[in-house]
Amino acid sequence: MRALLEGPAPVVAPRLLGSFLRSTIGGVETGVVITEVEAYTQDDPASHSFKGPSRRNASMFSGPGTLYVYRAYGIHWCPNVVVGPVGDGSAVLVRAGVPFLGHAHMADRRGRQDHLCDGPGRLAQALGIDGRHDGLDLLAVGAPVTLSAGEPLPGRTMPRVGISKAVERPWRWLADGPVMSGPLDHES
């Protein structure tokens, strides 16, 4: 799996569609099939790594398979899979997924039965991922959050959402199906 993550973010991102993101937090097991992702590279003005390494984004410069978790709008934790070589500052934001394990626990964490994982903040909350998990090796046996290969899902590309810079880059991939985190008004 680590070799799959060693390429450029715009190449690796669509490969993650269909992969499994699992968590075991407080003895509770939950998991999703990844259905939507966005790529970010160090030369991308919309990326947290654009201005170089800092305390906040240090995990983005770690090796492939590292979990980079940041807080958006001071409210939502957002999970990213670091890709590319060490020092590259590239990651793939996991925007949405379909629950396959621990649906009831996800609903309890989210306080609702619907819209459990259709956005990066919702997905992180449903899986119990927060800032304490930043820097974890997603491929380590026994890690509280893990990533594993699944059956690749076909999908389509479109512009990223929720950013104000480099919005024209079609670096968002959406698996064919019902779970997505943003509008479809810029399909390509």
XYZ file of C-alpha atoms in Angstrom:
188
model
C 0.000 0.000 0.000
C 2.833 2.440 0.786
C 4.137 2.198 -2.799
C 0.664 3.193 -4.019
C 1.012 6.455 -2.042
C 4.459 7.453 -3.297
C 3.390 9.337 -6.443
C 2.245 12.931 -6.958
C -0.979 13.843 -5.135
C -3.043 14.344 -8.333
C -2.017 10.841 -9.464
C -2.481 9.123 -6.089
C -5.790 10.766 -5.140
C -8.059 8.842 -7.550
C -6.312 5.594 -6.553
C -7.700 6.082 -3.031
C -11.315 5.811 -4.191
C -12.509 2.457 -2.853
C -9.835 2.222 -0.139
C -10.803 1.540 3.466
C -10.235 4.105 6.221
C -10.781 2.463 9.614
C -10.536 3.632 13.189
C -10.416 1.967 16.566
C -10.966 4.764 19.063
C -11.893 4.041 22.675
C -12.471 0.404 21.784
C -15.019 1.354 19.116
C -14.348 0.156 15.554
C -15.648 2.171 12.616
C -14.809 2.288 8.922
C -15.650 3.848 5.589
C -15.008 3.152 1.938
C -13.442 6.335 0.562
C -15.663 7.903 -2.121
C -14.350 11.459 -2.510
C -10.877 12.998 -2.310
C -8.970 16.175 -3.193
C -5.272 16.548 -4.012
C -2.937 19.236 -2.618
C 0.726 19.791 -3.515
C 3.394 22.106 -2.131
C 3.356 24.302 -5.256
C -0.427 24.697 -4.907
C -1.456 28.071 -3.385
C -4.522 26.372 -1.828
C -2.309 23.907 0.084
C -1.303 24.223 3.731
C 2.245 23.335 2.648
C 2.529 26.169 0.085
C 4.664 28.396 2.359
C 6.819 25.502 3.551
C 6.972 23.452 6.740
C 5.534 24.800 9.998
C 4.446 23.349 13.320
C 0.855 23.168 12.023
C 1.609 21.340 8.763
C 4.689 19.288 9.735
C 2.893 15.992 9.069
C 2.407 16.945 5.410
C 6.180 16.670 4.963
C 6.363 13.188 6.512
C 6.456 9.968 4.547
C 3.634 8.548 2.467
C 0.897 6.986 4.572
C 1.105 9.558 7.357
C -2.195 10.979 8.607
C -2.299 14.785 8.458
C -5.198 16.174 10.504
C -5.979 19.881 10.600
C -8.798 21.948 12.026
C -10.982 23.855 9.542
C -12.778 27.022 10.600
C -11.775 26.274 14.208
C -14.502 23.611 14.312
C -14.003 20.571 12.063
C -11.099 18.120 12.021
C -10.154 17.113 8.478
C -8.241 13.893 7.626
C -5.591 13.784 4.891
C -3.364 11.005 3.600
C 0.205 12.222 3.032
C 1.591 11.118 -0.347
C 4.774 11.518 -2.335
C 8.309 11.412 -0.953
C 9.393 12.676 2.474
C 9.747 16.450 2.398
C 7.341 16.925 -0.533
C 4.426 18.572 1.330
C 1.663 16.753 -0.579
C -1.515 15.193 0.758
C -4.938 13.949 -0.262
C -7.930 15.262 1.693
C -10.496 12.543 2.374
C -13.765 14.388 1.697
C -16.380 11.610 1.948
C -16.968 7.914 2.472
C -19.616 5.234 2.788
C -19.818 3.564 6.235
C -19.204 -0.181 6.248
C -18.297 -0.772 9.905
C -19.781 0.667 13.102
C -22.650 2.625 11.574
C -24.438 2.953 14.946
C -21.279 4.292 16.599
C -20.832 6.818 13.794
C -24.432 7.944 14.249
C -23.836 8.347 17.999
C -20.705 10.436 17.390
C -22.526 12.591 14.850
C -25.787 12.793 16.819
C -27.801 11.867 13.732
C -28.576 8.968 11.399
C -27.980 10.715 8.075
C -25.116 12.715 6.532
C -22.581 10.750 8.557
C -19.568 10.951 6.247
C -20.410 13.362 3.421
C -17.791 15.970 4.183
C -14.291 15.828 5.663
C -15.357 17.193 9.054
C -18.341 14.863 9.285
C -16.222 11.899 8.230
C -13.558 12.688 10.847
C -16.186 13.080 13.567
C -17.913 9.824 12.578
C -14.591 7.951 12.714
C -13.494 9.681 15.943
C -10.467 11.294 14.257
C -9.137 14.509 15.786
C -5.918 16.434 16.268
C -4.442 13.754 18.540
C -4.163 11.515 15.483
C -2.111 13.955 13.398
C 1.167 12.331 12.360
C 0.040 8.699 12.761
C 1.307 6.083 10.335
C -1.898 4.882 8.653
C -0.172 1.701 7.506
C 1.167 0.617 10.908
C -0.326 -2.559 12.342
C -2.422 -1.706 15.384
C -2.603 2.037 14.689
C -5.857 3.650 15.876
C -6.536 4.875 12.326
C -5.571 2.749 9.331
C -5.762 2.838 5.558
C -5.949 -0.287 3.415
C -6.547 -1.045 -0.232
C -10.022 -1.865 -1.428
C -11.641 -2.500 -4.756
C -10.891 0.529 -6.958
C -13.981 2.613 -7.678
C -14.610 4.368 -10.981
C -15.206 8.074 -10.661
C -14.974 11.486 -12.214
C -12.848 14.566 -11.711
C -13.998 18.094 -10.976
C -12.734 21.333 -9.415
C -12.047 21.392 -5.686
C -14.518 23.035 -3.305
C -14.184 25.028 -0.090
C -11.081 26.925 -1.246
C -10.486 30.377 -2.702
C -7.168 29.827 -4.520
C -6.415 27.546 -7.492
C -10.093 26.634 -7.707
C -9.750 25.875 -11.416
C -7.627 22.777 -10.797
C -9.755 19.658 -11.342
C -8.116 17.876 -8.410
C -11.270 16.540 -6.771
C -12.306 12.963 -7.513
C -15.735 11.586 -6.805
C -16.632 7.916 -7.023
C -19.771 7.117 -8.963
C -22.500 6.839 -6.340
C -24.520 8.749 -3.770
C -22.030 10.088 -1.187
C -20.377 13.414 -1.896
C -19.474 16.487 0.098
C -20.025 19.377 -2.268
C -21.848 20.584 -5.352
C -21.650 18.979 -8.752
C -22.017 22.229 -10.678
C -18.517 22.137 -12.247
C -18.416 18.628 -13.689
C -15.712 17.920 -16.236
